[in-house]
Coordinates of C-alpha atoms and ligand atoms in Angstrom, one line a residue:
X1 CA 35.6 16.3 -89.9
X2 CA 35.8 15.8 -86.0
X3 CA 34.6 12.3 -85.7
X4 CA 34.0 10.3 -82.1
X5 CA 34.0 6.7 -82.7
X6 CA 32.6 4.7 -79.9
X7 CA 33.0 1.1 -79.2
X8 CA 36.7 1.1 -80.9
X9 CA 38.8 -1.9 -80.6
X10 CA 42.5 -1.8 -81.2
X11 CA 41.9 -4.6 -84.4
X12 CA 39.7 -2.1 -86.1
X13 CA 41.5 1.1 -85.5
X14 CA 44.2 0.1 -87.7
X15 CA 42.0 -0.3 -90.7
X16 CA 40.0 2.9 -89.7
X17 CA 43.6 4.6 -89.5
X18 CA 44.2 3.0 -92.9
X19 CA 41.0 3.9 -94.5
X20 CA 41.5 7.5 -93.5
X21 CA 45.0 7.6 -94.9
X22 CA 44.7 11.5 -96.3
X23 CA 44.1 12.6 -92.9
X24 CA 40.5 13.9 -94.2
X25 CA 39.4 13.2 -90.7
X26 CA 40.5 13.9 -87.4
X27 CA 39.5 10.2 -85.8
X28 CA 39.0 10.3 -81.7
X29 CA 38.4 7.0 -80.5
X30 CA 36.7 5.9 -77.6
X31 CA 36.7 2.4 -76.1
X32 CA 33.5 2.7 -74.3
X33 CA 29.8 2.1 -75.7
X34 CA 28.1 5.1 -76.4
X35 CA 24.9 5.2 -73.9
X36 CA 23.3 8.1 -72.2
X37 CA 26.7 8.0 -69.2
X38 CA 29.5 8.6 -71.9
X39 CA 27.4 10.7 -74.6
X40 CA 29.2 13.8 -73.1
X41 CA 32.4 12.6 -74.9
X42 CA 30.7 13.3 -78.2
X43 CA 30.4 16.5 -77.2
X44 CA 31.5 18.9 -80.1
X45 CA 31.8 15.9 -82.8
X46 CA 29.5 16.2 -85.9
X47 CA 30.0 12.8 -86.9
X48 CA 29.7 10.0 -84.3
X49 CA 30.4 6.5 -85.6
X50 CA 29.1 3.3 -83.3
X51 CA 28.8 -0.1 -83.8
X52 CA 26.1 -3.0 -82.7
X53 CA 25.9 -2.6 -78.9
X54 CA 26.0 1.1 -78.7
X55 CA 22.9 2.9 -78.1
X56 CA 21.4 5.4 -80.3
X57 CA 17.6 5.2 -78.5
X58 CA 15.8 8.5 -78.8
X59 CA 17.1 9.8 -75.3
X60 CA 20.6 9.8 -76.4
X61 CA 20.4 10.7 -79.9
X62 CA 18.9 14.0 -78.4
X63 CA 22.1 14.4 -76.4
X64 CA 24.3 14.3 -79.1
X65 CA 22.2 16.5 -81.3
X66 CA 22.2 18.8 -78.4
X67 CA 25.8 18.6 -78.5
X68 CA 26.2 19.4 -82.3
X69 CA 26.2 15.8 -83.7
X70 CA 24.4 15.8 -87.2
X71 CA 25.3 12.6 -88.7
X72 CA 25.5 8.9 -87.3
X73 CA 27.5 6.8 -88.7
X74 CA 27.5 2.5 -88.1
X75 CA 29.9 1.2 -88.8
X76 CA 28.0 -2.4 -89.3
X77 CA 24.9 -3.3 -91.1
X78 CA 21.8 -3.4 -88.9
X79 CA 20.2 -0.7 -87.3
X80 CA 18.5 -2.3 -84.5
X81 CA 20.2 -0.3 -81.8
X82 CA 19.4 3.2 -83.6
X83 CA 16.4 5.2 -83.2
X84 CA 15.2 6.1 -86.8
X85 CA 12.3 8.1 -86.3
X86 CA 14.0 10.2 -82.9
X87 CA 17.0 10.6 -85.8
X88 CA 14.3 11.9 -88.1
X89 CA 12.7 14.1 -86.1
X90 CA 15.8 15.7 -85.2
X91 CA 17.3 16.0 -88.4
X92 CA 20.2 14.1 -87.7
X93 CA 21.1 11.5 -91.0
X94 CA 21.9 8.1 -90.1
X95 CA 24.3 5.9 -92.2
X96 CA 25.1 2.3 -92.4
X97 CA 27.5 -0.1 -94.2
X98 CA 24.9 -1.8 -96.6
X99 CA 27.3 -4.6 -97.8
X100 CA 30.9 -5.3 -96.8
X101 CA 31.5 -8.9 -96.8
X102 CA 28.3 -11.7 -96.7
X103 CA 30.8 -14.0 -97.6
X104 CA 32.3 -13.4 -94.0
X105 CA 29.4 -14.0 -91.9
X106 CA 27.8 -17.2 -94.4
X107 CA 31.3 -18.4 -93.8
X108 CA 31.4 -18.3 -90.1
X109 CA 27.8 -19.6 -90.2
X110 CA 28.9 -22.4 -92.1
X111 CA 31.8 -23.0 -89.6
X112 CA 29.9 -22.9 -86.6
X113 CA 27.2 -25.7 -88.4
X114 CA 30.2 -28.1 -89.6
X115 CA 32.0 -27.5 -85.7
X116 CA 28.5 -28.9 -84.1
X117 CA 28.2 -31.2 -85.8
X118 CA 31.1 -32.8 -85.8
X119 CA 32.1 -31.7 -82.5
X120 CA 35.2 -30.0 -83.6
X121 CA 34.8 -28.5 -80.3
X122 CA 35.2 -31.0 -77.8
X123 CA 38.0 -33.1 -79.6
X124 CA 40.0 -30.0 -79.3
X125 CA 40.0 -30.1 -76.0
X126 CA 40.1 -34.2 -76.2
X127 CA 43.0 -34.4 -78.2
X128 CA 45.2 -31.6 -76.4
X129 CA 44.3 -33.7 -72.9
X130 CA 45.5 -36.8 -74.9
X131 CA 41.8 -38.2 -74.8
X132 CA 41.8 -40.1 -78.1
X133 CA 37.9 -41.5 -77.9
X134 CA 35.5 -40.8 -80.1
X135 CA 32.7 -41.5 -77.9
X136 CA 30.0 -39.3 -78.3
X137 CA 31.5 -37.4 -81.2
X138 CA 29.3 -39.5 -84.0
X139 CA 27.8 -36.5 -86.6
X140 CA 25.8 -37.0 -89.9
X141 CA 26.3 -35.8 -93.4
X142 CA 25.4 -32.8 -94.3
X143 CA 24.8 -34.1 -97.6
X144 CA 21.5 -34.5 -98.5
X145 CA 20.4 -33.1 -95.4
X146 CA 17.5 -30.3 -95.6
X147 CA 18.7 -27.1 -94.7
X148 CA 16.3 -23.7 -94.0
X149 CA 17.5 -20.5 -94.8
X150 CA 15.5 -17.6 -92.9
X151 CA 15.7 -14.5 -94.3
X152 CA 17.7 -14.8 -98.0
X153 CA 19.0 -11.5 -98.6
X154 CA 22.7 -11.5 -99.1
X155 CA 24.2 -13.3 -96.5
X156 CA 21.2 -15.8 -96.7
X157 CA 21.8 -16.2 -100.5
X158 CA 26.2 -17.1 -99.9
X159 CA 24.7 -19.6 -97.3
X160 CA 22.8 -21.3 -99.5
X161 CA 25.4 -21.1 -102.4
X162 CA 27.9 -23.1 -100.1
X163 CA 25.3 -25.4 -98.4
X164 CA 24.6 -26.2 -101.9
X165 CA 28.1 -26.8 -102.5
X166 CA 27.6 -29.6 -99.7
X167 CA 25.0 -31.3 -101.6
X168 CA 22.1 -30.3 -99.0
X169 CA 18.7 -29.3 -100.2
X170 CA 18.0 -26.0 -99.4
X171 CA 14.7 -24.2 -98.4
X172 CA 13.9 -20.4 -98.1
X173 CA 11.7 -18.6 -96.3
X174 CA 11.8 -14.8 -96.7
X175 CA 8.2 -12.1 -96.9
X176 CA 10.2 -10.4 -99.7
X177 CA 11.7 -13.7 -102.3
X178 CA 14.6 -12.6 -103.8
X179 CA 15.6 -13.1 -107.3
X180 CA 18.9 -14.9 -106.6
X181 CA 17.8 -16.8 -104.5
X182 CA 15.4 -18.3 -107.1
X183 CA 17.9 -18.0 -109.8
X184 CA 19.9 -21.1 -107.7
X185 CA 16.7 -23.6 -108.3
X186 CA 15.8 -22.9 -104.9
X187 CA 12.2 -22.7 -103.6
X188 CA 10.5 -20.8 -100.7
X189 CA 8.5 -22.7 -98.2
X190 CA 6.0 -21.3 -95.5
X191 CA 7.1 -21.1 -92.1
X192 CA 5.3 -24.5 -91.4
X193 CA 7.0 -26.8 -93.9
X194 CA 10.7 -25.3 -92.4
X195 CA 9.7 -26.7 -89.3
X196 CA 8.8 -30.1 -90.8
X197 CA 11.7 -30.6 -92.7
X198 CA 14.8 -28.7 -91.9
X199 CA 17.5 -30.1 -90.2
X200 CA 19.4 -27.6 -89.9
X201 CA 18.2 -24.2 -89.5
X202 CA 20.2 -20.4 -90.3
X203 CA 19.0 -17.1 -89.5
X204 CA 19.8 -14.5 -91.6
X205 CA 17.1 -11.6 -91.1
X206 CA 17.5 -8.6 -89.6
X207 CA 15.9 -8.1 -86.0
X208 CA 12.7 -5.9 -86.1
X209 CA 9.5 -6.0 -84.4
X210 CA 8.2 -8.7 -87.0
X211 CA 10.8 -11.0 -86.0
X212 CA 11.8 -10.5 -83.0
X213 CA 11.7 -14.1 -81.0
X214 CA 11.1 -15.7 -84.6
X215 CA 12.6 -18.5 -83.1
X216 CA 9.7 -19.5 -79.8
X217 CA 8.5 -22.3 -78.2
X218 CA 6.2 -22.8 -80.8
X219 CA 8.5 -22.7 -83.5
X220 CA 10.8 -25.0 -82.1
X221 CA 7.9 -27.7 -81.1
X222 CA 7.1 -28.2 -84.6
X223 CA 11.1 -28.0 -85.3
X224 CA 12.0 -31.7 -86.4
X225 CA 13.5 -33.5 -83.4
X226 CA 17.5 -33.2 -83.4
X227 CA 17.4 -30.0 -85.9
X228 CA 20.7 -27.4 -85.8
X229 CA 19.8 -24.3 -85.3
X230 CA 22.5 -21.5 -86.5
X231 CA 22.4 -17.6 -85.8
X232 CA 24.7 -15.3 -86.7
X233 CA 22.1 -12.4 -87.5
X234 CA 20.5 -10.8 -84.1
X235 CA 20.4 -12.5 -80.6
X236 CA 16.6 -10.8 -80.3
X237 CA 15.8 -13.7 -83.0
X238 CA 16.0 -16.2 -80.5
X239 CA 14.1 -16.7 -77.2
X240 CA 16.7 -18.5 -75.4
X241 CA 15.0 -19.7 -72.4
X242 CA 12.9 -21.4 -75.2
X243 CA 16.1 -22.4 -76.8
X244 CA 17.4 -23.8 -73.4
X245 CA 14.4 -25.9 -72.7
X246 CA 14.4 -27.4 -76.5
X247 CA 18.2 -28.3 -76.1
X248 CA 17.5 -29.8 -72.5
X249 CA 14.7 -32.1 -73.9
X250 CA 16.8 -33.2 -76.9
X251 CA 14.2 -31.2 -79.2
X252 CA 17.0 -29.1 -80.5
X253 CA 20.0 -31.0 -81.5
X254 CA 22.3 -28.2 -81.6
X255 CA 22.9 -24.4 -81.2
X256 CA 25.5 -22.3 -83.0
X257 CA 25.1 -18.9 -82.7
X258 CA 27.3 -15.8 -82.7
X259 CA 25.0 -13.4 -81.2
X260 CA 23.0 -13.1 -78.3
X261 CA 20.0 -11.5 -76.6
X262 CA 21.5 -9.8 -73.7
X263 CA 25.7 -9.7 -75.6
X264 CA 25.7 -6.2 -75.3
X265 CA 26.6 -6.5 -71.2
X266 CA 29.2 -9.2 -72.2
X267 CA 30.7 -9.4 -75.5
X268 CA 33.5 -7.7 -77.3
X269 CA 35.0 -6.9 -74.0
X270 CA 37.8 -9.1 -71.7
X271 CA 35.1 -10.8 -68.7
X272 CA 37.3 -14.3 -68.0
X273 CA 38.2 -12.5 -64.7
X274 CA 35.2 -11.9 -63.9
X275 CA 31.9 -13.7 -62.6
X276 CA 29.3 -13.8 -64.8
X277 CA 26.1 -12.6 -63.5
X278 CA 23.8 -13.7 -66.5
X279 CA 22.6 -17.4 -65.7
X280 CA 21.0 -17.5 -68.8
X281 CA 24.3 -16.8 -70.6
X282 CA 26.1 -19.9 -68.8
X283 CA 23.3 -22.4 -68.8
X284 CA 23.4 -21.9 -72.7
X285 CA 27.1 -22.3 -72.5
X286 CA 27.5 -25.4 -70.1
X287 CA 25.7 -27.7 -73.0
X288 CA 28.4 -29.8 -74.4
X289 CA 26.3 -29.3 -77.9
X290 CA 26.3 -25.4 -78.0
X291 CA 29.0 -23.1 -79.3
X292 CA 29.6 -19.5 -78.9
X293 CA 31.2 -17.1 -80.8
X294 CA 31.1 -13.1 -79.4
X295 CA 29.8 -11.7 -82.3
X296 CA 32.8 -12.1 -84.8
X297 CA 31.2 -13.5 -88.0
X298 CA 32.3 -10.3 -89.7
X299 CA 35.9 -10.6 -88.8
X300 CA 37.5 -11.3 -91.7
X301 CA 40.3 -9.0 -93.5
X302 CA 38.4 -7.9 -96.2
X303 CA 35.2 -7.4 -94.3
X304 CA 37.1 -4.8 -91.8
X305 CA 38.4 -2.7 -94.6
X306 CA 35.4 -2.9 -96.5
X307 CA 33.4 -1.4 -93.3
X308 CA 35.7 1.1 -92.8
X309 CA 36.4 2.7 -96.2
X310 CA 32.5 2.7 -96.3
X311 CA 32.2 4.1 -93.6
X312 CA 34.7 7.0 -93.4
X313 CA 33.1 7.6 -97.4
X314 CA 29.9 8.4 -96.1
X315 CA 31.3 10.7 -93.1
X316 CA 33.1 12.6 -96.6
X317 CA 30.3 12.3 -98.5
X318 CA 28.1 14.3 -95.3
X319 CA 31.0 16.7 -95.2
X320 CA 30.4 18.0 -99.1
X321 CA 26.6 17.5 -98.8
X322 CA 26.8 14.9 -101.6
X323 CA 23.9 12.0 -101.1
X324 CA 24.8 9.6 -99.1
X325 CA 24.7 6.1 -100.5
X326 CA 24.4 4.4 -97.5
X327 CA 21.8 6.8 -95.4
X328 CA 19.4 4.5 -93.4
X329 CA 15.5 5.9 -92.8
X330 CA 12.7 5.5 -91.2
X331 CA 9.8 3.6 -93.0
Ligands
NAD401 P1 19.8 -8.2 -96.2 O1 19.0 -7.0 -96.0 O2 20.6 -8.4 -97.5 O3 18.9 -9.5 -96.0 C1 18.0 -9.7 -95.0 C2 16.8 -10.5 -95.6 O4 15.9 -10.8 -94.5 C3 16.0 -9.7 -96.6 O5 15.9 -10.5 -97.8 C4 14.7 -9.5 -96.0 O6 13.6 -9.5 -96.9 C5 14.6 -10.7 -95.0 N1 13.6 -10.6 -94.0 C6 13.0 -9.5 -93.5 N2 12.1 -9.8 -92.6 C7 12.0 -11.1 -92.6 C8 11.2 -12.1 -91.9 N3 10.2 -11.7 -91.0 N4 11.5 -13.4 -92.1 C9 12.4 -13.8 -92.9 N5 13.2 -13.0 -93.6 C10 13.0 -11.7 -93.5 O7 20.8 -8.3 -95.0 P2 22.2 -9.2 -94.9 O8 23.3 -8.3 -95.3 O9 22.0 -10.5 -95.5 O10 22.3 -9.3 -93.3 C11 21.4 -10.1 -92.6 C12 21.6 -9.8 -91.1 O11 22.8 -10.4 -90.7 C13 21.6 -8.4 -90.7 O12 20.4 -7.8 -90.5 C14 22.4 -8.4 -89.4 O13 21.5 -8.5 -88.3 C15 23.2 -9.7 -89.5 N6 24.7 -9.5 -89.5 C16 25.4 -10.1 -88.6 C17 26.8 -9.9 -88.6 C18 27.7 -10.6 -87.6 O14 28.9 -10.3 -87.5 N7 27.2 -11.6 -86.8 C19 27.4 -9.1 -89.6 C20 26.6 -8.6 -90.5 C21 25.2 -8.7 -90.5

């Protein structure tokens, strides 16, 4: 099948190219995001494959049906950016890549929480300037620390399998419990009680109306002063102004987070010759107590081929009108 991949990065095209190894599929990749200015290159492709900052809004998924695309393919696991009910309505079928790696993006989570806290960051840059003090580089233990895990689906659950590992207590909160979650001795709390006594708390839910801005002003005045707060799930969990204020008053002790609100304007793409317009973007960035990965929990070996034999199955799988495993829906 004629598929027109959006988004492509030179890194991923060589497990794409690997995944498609019988030459099933003719594979035209595009480096730009797919939005309503460069939908016309999708123009005759029944299978267009995107990733997290492309946008599939009603508006342009009726370009590309208009253009003969039936099936959308991500080539990531949330949907966020996709229009589910314009998809519906137009009979196009929508797939995702349900489960590639969690251990990738717990594990980056995990490396972003033990970097802040121990200002891996900063001595870096202190060492290679032959700046051997340790002032201002005191952390804690993360042993028997409190940790909140939001949203315990399967990344949530390898994050609390390896914060266990650390000896922290561990807390869940999540509308739908999940077995394995349980099955580790772990307990849910109510929103309330994270806020009380978390130190340190992940995000690991998807982005949808319900939790969009989980993470308020509200929520982070009854955070306990000094608390970590990790996100390597959707940038529209956070308010970051909100964020900002609680990490200029001291409230928040610490920010790792691989995503952000407005990324789609900025990451995955080479900007360090460039001025940075979003204010926002470089306040967060100019506290010595904040790091910021560009959306790159997933980048591991294993997750890339994993996301890209997935995906190219399902694009087969569409081609013989076999089910598709991995279709997304509107609810
Ligand atoms: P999952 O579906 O297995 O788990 C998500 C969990 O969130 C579920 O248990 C669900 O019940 C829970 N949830 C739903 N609404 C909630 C709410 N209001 N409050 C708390 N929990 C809620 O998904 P997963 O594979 O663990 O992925 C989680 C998220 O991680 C994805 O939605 C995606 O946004 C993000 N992600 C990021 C990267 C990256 O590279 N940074 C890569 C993959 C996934």
């Amino acid at each position: 099948m004629e598929v027109a991949i959006f988004s492509s990065t030179r890194y991923e095209r060589q497990y794409l190219d690997a995944a498609n190894h019988a030459g099933q599929h003719r594979l035209q990749y595009f480096d730009v995001a797919l939005e309503m200015d460069s939908v016309g290159l999708a123009a005759g492709y029944r299978a267009v494959c995107v990733f997290v900052n492309d946008c599939a809004d009603a508006q342009v998924l009726e370009a590309l049906h208009k253009g003969g695309t039936r099936l959308l393919a991500l080539r990531c696991t949330g949907f966020n950016n996709v229009d589910l009910e314009a998809a519906a309505r137009l009979g196009m079928k929508v797939v995702r890549v349900v489960t590639y790696s969690p251990h990738s993006v717990a594990e980056h989570a995990v490396a972003l929480l033990l970097a802040i806290n121990r200002k891996v960051h900063r001595a870096y840059n202190r060492t290679r300037d032959a700046n051997f003090s340790l002032d201002g580089l005191t952390g804690f233990d993360l042993c028997g620390k409190t940790v909140a895990v939001v949203g315990t689906g399967k990344i949530g659950c390898v994050f609390a399998k390896i914060m266990l590992g650390f000896g922290c207590e561990v807390i869940g909160y999540d509308p739908y419990p999940s077995k394995e979650f349980e099955a580790l001795g772990l307990r849910y709390v109510k929103p309330g009680e994270i806020g009380e006594k978390a130190d340190i708390i992940s995000l690991h839910c998807p982005l949808t109306p319900a939790t969009h801005h989980i993470i308020n002003a509200k929520t982070l005045e009854r955070a306990k002063p000094g608390a970590i707060l990790i996100n390597t799930s959707r940038g529209g969990l956070v308010d970051t102004e909100a964020v900002i204020d609680a990490l200029k008053s001291g409230q928040l002790g610490g920010l790792g987070i691989d995503v952000y609100e407005q990324e789609a304007d900025l990451f995955f793409r080479d900007l360090s010759s460039e001025i940075i317009t979003d204010d926002v973007f470089q306040r967060l960035v100019s506290f010595p107590n904040v790091i910021v990965t560009g959306h790159q929990a997933y980048l591991t070996r294993e997750a890339l081929t994993t996301i890209c034999e997935t995906t190219l199955a399902s694009i087969t799988a569409f081609e013989r009108g076999e089910p598709l495993e991995n279709e997304v829906k509107a609810t």
